[in-house]
């Protein structure tokens, strides 16, 4: 017997912003945790003992470069999430501008781009930032309204709030 899927919760601009913030923090924290988890295995594999690890020479020669590389990787992971957030905000800004212009063909094109940018938002670990079903239903709603040549006031307000994420 197949379990029925629960309906996807509504996706709000506040929820989208929270998800991007959580993805940025999670990406920054993940690199040091992965390094700490893998370090004992790598040190065992290359034959570095506990007495050698605790020496001052090893700390200066071996750990300092590792800390710098892990710090760079964490900062790069955060930049990746912020870049995705800015892409969503730019596409939302384009959708707001298209809604103001009143051109139906431009509105449909920018709505499709907006939906794609929401669905393609990923972290540095290639995981989705936004839940797939909720994002898909939100993007379909906006696209359906855009193809009908006018966004509803509620959708337009949600897209405007997402356009503010760029600042």
PDB file of C-alpha atoms in Angstrom:
ATOM      1  CA  UNK A   1       0.000   0.000   0.000  1.00  0.00           C
ATOM      2  CA  UNK A   2       1.423   3.332  -1.032  1.00  0.00           C
ATOM      3  CA  UNK A   3       1.576   6.156   1.475  1.00  0.00           C
ATOM      4  CA  UNK A   4      -0.074   9.327   0.313  1.00  0.00           C
ATOM      5  CA  UNK A   5       2.133  12.356   0.028  1.00  0.00           C
ATOM      6  CA  UNK A   6       1.263  15.331   2.168  1.00  0.00           C
ATOM      7  CA  UNK A   7       0.518  18.517   0.262  1.00  0.00           C
ATOM      8  CA  UNK A   8       3.472  20.848  -0.088  1.00  0.00           C
ATOM      9  CA  UNK A   9       3.407  23.789   2.324  1.00  0.00           C
ATOM     10  CA  UNK A  10       3.094  27.233   0.813  1.00  0.00           C
ATOM     11  CA  UNK A  11       6.388  28.860  -0.029  1.00  0.00           C
ATOM     12  CA  UNK A  12       6.623  32.412   1.274  1.00  0.00           C
ATOM     13  CA  UNK A  13       9.358  35.013   0.718  1.00  0.00           C
ATOM     14  CA  UNK A  14      10.274  34.819   4.403  1.00  0.00           C
ATOM     15  CA  UNK A  15      10.654  31.037   4.158  1.00  0.00           C
ATOM     16  CA  UNK A  16      12.829  31.417   1.063  1.00  0.00           C
ATOM     17  CA  UNK A  17      15.077  33.934   2.815  1.00  0.00           C
ATOM     18  CA  UNK A  18      15.350  31.656   5.867  1.00  0.00           C
ATOM     19  CA  UNK A  19      16.283  28.714   3.665  1.00  0.00           C
ATOM     20  CA  UNK A  20      19.032  30.695   1.936  1.00  0.00           C
ATOM     21  CA  UNK A  21      20.375  31.847   5.316  1.00  0.00           C
ATOM     22  CA  UNK A  22      20.338  28.290   6.654  1.00  0.00           C
ATOM     23  CA  UNK A  23      22.048  27.025   3.484  1.00  0.00           C
ATOM     24  CA  UNK A  24      24.809  29.628   3.832  1.00  0.00           C
ATOM     25  CA  UNK A  25      25.436  28.774   7.485  1.00  0.00           C
ATOM     26  CA  UNK A  26      25.223  25.048   6.816  1.00  0.00           C
ATOM     27  CA  UNK A  27      27.702  25.294   3.960  1.00  0.00           C
ATOM     28  CA  UNK A  28      30.130  27.274   6.117  1.00  0.00           C
ATOM     29  CA  UNK A  29      29.906  24.790   8.986  1.00  0.00           C
ATOM     30  CA  UNK A  30      30.078  21.672   6.814  1.00  0.00           C
ATOM     31  CA  UNK A  31      33.673  22.092   5.608  1.00  0.00           C
ATOM     32  CA  UNK A  32      35.294  22.165   9.073  1.00  0.00           C
ATOM     33  CA  UNK A  33      33.102  19.245  10.174  1.00  0.00           C
ATOM     34  CA  UNK A  34      34.001  17.178   7.119  1.00  0.00           C
ATOM     35  CA  UNK A  35      37.682  17.954   7.630  1.00  0.00           C
ATOM     36  CA  UNK A  36      37.535  17.021  11.316  1.00  0.00           C
ATOM     37  CA  UNK A  37      35.785  13.768  10.444  1.00  0.00           C
ATOM     38  CA  UNK A  38      38.205  12.806   7.668  1.00  0.00           C
ATOM     39  CA  UNK A  39      41.452  14.001   9.296  1.00  0.00           C
ATOM     40  CA  UNK A  40      42.042  10.958  11.570  1.00  0.00           C
ATOM     41  CA  UNK A  41      41.539   8.568   8.667  1.00  0.00           C
ATOM     42  CA  UNK A  42      43.901  10.496   6.392  1.00  0.00           C
ATOM     43  CA  UNK A  43      46.549  10.770   9.132  1.00  0.00           C
ATOM     44  CA  UNK A  44      46.318   7.046   9.821  1.00  0.00           C
ATOM     45  CA  UNK A  45      46.625   6.323   6.102  1.00  0.00           C
ATOM     46  CA  UNK A  46      49.781   8.432   5.685  1.00  0.00           C
ATOM     47  CA  UNK A  47      51.274   7.034   8.894  1.00  0.00           C
ATOM     48  CA  UNK A  48      51.204  10.046  11.182  1.00  0.00           C
ATOM     49  CA  UNK A  49      51.018   9.007  14.828  1.00  0.00           C
ATOM     50  CA  UNK A  50      49.441  10.801  17.777  1.00  0.00           C
ATOM     51  CA  UNK A  51      52.813  11.849  19.218  1.00  0.00           C
ATOM     52  CA  UNK A  52      53.824  13.439  15.897  1.00  0.00           C
ATOM     53  CA  UNK A  53      50.480  15.270  15.601  1.00  0.00           C
ATOM     54  CA  UNK A  54      50.891  16.915  19.002  1.00  0.00           C
ATOM     55  CA  UNK A  55      54.336  18.339  18.225  1.00  0.00           C
ATOM     56  CA  UNK A  56      54.737  22.076  17.631  1.00  0.00           C
ATOM     57  CA  UNK A  57      56.454  21.499  14.266  1.00  0.00           C
ATOM     58  CA  UNK A  58      53.470  19.566  12.924  1.00  0.00           C
ATOM     59  CA  UNK A  59      51.046  22.236  14.092  1.00  0.00           C
ATOM     60  CA  UNK A  60      52.990  24.966  12.291  1.00  0.00           C
ATOM     61  CA  UNK A  61      53.826  23.030   9.133  1.00  0.00           C
ATOM     62  CA  UNK A  62      50.784  20.799   8.751  1.00  0.00           C
ATOM     63  CA  UNK A  63      47.769  22.365  10.395  1.00  0.00           C
ATOM     64  CA  UNK A  64      48.139  26.033   9.504  1.00  0.00           C
ATOM     65  CA  UNK A  65      47.871  25.460   5.728  1.00  0.00           C
ATOM     66  CA  UNK A  66      44.999  23.046   6.321  1.00  0.00           C
ATOM     67  CA  UNK A  67      43.124  25.632   8.388  1.00  0.00           C
ATOM     68  CA  UNK A  68      43.593  28.210   5.655  1.00  0.00           C
ATOM     69  CA  UNK A  69      42.341  25.836   2.941  1.00  0.00           C
ATOM     70  CA  UNK A  70      39.308  24.812   4.998  1.00  0.00           C
ATOM     71  CA  UNK A  71      38.554  28.476   5.728  1.00  0.00           C
ATOM     72  CA  UNK A  72      38.736  29.306   2.045  1.00  0.00           C
ATOM     73  CA  UNK A  73      36.481  26.365   1.149  1.00  0.00           C
ATOM     74  CA  UNK A  74      33.916  27.452   3.759  1.00  0.00           C
ATOM     75  CA  UNK A  75      33.960  31.042   2.480  1.00  0.00           C
ATOM     76  CA  UNK A  76      33.617  29.802  -1.100  1.00  0.00           C
ATOM     77  CA  UNK A  77      30.633  27.646  -0.121  1.00  0.00           C
ATOM     78  CA  UNK A  78      28.937  30.699   1.397  1.00  0.00           C
ATOM     79  CA  UNK A  79      29.713  32.730  -1.748  1.00  0.00           C
ATOM     80  CA  UNK A  80      28.083  30.014  -3.846  1.00  0.00           C
ATOM     81  CA  UNK A  81      24.857  30.198  -1.826  1.00  0.00           C
ATOM     82  CA  UNK A  82      24.873  34.013  -1.898  1.00  0.00           C
ATOM     83  CA  UNK A  83      25.368  33.927  -5.681  1.00  0.00           C
ATOM     84  CA  UNK A  84      22.311  31.694  -6.023  1.00  0.00           C
ATOM     85  CA  UNK A  85      20.361  34.052  -3.759  1.00  0.00           C
ATOM     86  CA  UNK A  86      21.347  37.029  -5.889  1.00  0.00           C
ATOM     87  CA  UNK A  87      20.311  35.149  -9.044  1.00  0.00           C
ATOM     88  CA  UNK A  88      16.842  34.558  -7.566  1.00  0.00           C
ATOM     89  CA  UNK A  89      16.617  38.210  -6.520  1.00  0.00           C
ATOM     90  CA  UNK A  90      17.684  39.432  -9.984  1.00  0.00           C
ATOM     91  CA  UNK A  91      15.143  37.227 -11.718  1.00  0.00           C
ATOM     92  CA  UNK A  92      12.455  38.462  -9.290  1.00  0.00           C
ATOM     93  CA  UNK A  93      13.459  42.046 -10.056  1.00  0.00           C
ATOM     94  CA  UNK A  94      13.167  41.299 -13.779  1.00  0.00           C
ATOM     95  CA  UNK A  95       9.724  39.792 -13.218  1.00  0.00           C
ATOM     96  CA  UNK A  96       8.564  42.881 -11.321  1.00  0.00           C
ATOM     97  CA  UNK A  97       9.841  45.097 -14.139  1.00  0.00           C
ATOM     98  CA  UNK A  98       8.074  42.926 -16.732  1.00  0.00           C
ATOM     99  CA  UNK A  99       4.835  43.099 -14.741  1.00  0.00           C
ATOM    100  CA  UNK A 100       5.070  46.900 -14.722  1.00  0.00           C
ATOM    101  CA  UNK A 101       5.747  47.071 -18.461  1.00  0.00           C
ATOM    102  CA  UNK A 102       2.610  45.105 -19.314  1.00  0.00           C
ATOM    103  CA  UNK A 103       4.157  43.137 -22.223  1.00  0.00           C
ATOM    104  CA  UNK A 104       2.612  39.621 -22.012  1.00  0.00           C
ATOM    105  CA  UNK A 105       5.400  37.874 -23.943  1.00  0.00           C
ATOM    106  CA  UNK A 106       8.082  39.439 -21.737  1.00  0.00           C
ATOM    107  CA  UNK A 107       6.076  38.593 -18.621  1.00  0.00           C
ATOM    108  CA  UNK A 108       5.857  34.907 -19.571  1.00  0.00           C
ATOM    109  CA  UNK A 109       9.560  34.712 -20.403  1.00  0.00           C
ATOM    110  CA  UNK A 110      10.685  36.376 -17.168  1.00  0.00           C
ATOM    111  CA  UNK A 111       8.246  34.263 -15.115  1.00  0.00           C
ATOM    112  CA  UNK A 112       9.765  31.121 -16.632  1.00  0.00           C
ATOM    113  CA  UNK A 113      13.277  32.403 -15.828  1.00  0.00           C
ATOM    114  CA  UNK A 114      12.174  33.239 -12.270  1.00  0.00           C
ATOM    115  CA  UNK A 115      10.762  29.748 -11.750  1.00  0.00           C
ATOM    116  CA  UNK A 116      13.893  28.126 -13.144  1.00  0.00           C
ATOM    117  CA  UNK A 117      16.153  30.179 -10.874  1.00  0.00           C
ATOM    118  CA  UNK A 118      14.090  29.125  -7.847  1.00  0.00           C
ATOM    119  CA  UNK A 119      14.191  25.458  -8.833  1.00  0.00           C
ATOM    120  CA  UNK A 120      17.915  25.486  -9.653  1.00  0.00           C
ATOM    121  CA  UNK A 121      19.133  27.166  -6.448  1.00  0.00           C
ATOM    122  CA  UNK A 122      21.812  24.867  -5.025  1.00  0.00           C
ATOM    123  CA  UNK A 123      24.511  24.906  -2.361  1.00  0.00           C
ATOM    124  CA  UNK A 124      28.202  24.204  -2.898  1.00  0.00           C
ATOM    125  CA  UNK A 125      27.459  20.561  -2.016  1.00  0.00           C
ATOM    126  CA  UNK A 126      24.940  20.378  -4.898  1.00  0.00           C
ATOM    127  CA  UNK A 127      21.923  20.113  -2.608  1.00  0.00           C
ATOM    128  CA  UNK A 128      18.707  22.031  -3.175  1.00  0.00           C
ATOM    129  CA  UNK A 129      18.224  25.212  -1.187  1.00  0.00           C
ATOM    130  CA  UNK A 130      14.431  25.156  -1.536  1.00  0.00           C
ATOM    131  CA  UNK A 131      12.061  22.179  -1.182  1.00  0.00           C
ATOM    132  CA  UNK A 132      11.222  20.839  -4.622  1.00  0.00           C
ATOM    133  CA  UNK A 133       7.446  20.369  -4.395  1.00  0.00           C
ATOM    134  CA  UNK A 134       6.714  23.694  -2.693  1.00  0.00           C
ATOM    135  CA  UNK A 135       9.012  25.533  -5.098  1.00  0.00           C
ATOM    136  CA  UNK A 136       7.459  23.830  -8.094  1.00  0.00           C
ATOM    137  CA  UNK A 137       3.929  24.743  -7.024  1.00  0.00           C
ATOM    138  CA  UNK A 138       4.964  28.360  -6.340  1.00  0.00           C
ATOM    139  CA  UNK A 139       6.736  28.635  -9.698  1.00  0.00           C
ATOM    140  CA  UNK A 140       3.782  27.085 -11.536  1.00  0.00           C
ATOM    141  CA  UNK A 141       1.372  29.491  -9.880  1.00  0.00           C
ATOM    142  CA  UNK A 142       3.462  32.506 -10.884  1.00  0.00           C
ATOM    143  CA  UNK A 143       3.936  31.162 -14.416  1.00  0.00           C
ATOM    144  CA  UNK A 144       0.226  30.453 -14.804  1.00  0.00           C
ATOM    145  CA  UNK A 145      -0.638  33.970 -13.735  1.00  0.00           C
ATOM    146  CA  UNK A 146       2.023  35.410 -16.051  1.00  0.00           C
ATOM    147  CA  UNK A 147       0.695  33.442 -19.012  1.00  0.00           C
ATOM    148  CA  UNK A 148      -2.748  34.856 -18.199  1.00  0.00           C
ATOM    149  CA  UNK A 149      -1.044  38.245 -18.754  1.00  0.00           C
ATOM    150  CA  UNK A 150      -1.248  39.559 -15.191  1.00  0.00           C
ATOM    151  CA  UNK A 151       0.196  38.568 -11.827  1.00  0.00           C
ATOM    152  CA  UNK A 152      -2.153  38.600  -8.867  1.00  0.00           C
ATOM    153  CA  UNK A 153      -1.425  41.248  -6.209  1.00  0.00           C
ATOM    154  CA  UNK A 154      -0.381  38.552  -3.725  1.00  0.00           C
ATOM    155  CA  UNK A 155       2.067  36.975  -6.176  1.00  0.00           C
ATOM    156  CA  UNK A 156       3.432  40.345  -7.218  1.00  0.00           C
ATOM    157  CA  UNK A 157       3.996  41.284  -3.565  1.00  0.00           C
ATOM    158  CA  UNK A 158       5.798  37.970  -2.928  1.00  0.00           C
ATOM    159  CA  UNK A 159       8.034  38.499  -5.959  1.00  0.00           C
ATOM    160  CA  UNK A 160       8.774  42.086  -4.849  1.00  0.00           C
ATOM    161  CA  UNK A 161       9.860  40.818  -1.440  1.00  0.00           C
ATOM    162  CA  UNK A 162      12.161  38.302  -3.114  1.00  0.00           C
ATOM    163  CA  UNK A 163      13.623  41.062  -5.286  1.00  0.00           C
ATOM    164  CA  UNK A 164      14.690  42.820  -2.061  1.00  0.00           C
ATOM    165  CA  UNK A 165      17.008  39.920  -1.170  1.00  0.00           C
ATOM    166  CA  UNK A 166      19.677  41.356  -3.462  1.00  0.00           C
ATOM    167  CA  UNK A 167      20.372  44.303  -1.187  1.00  0.00           C
TER     168      UNK A 167
END
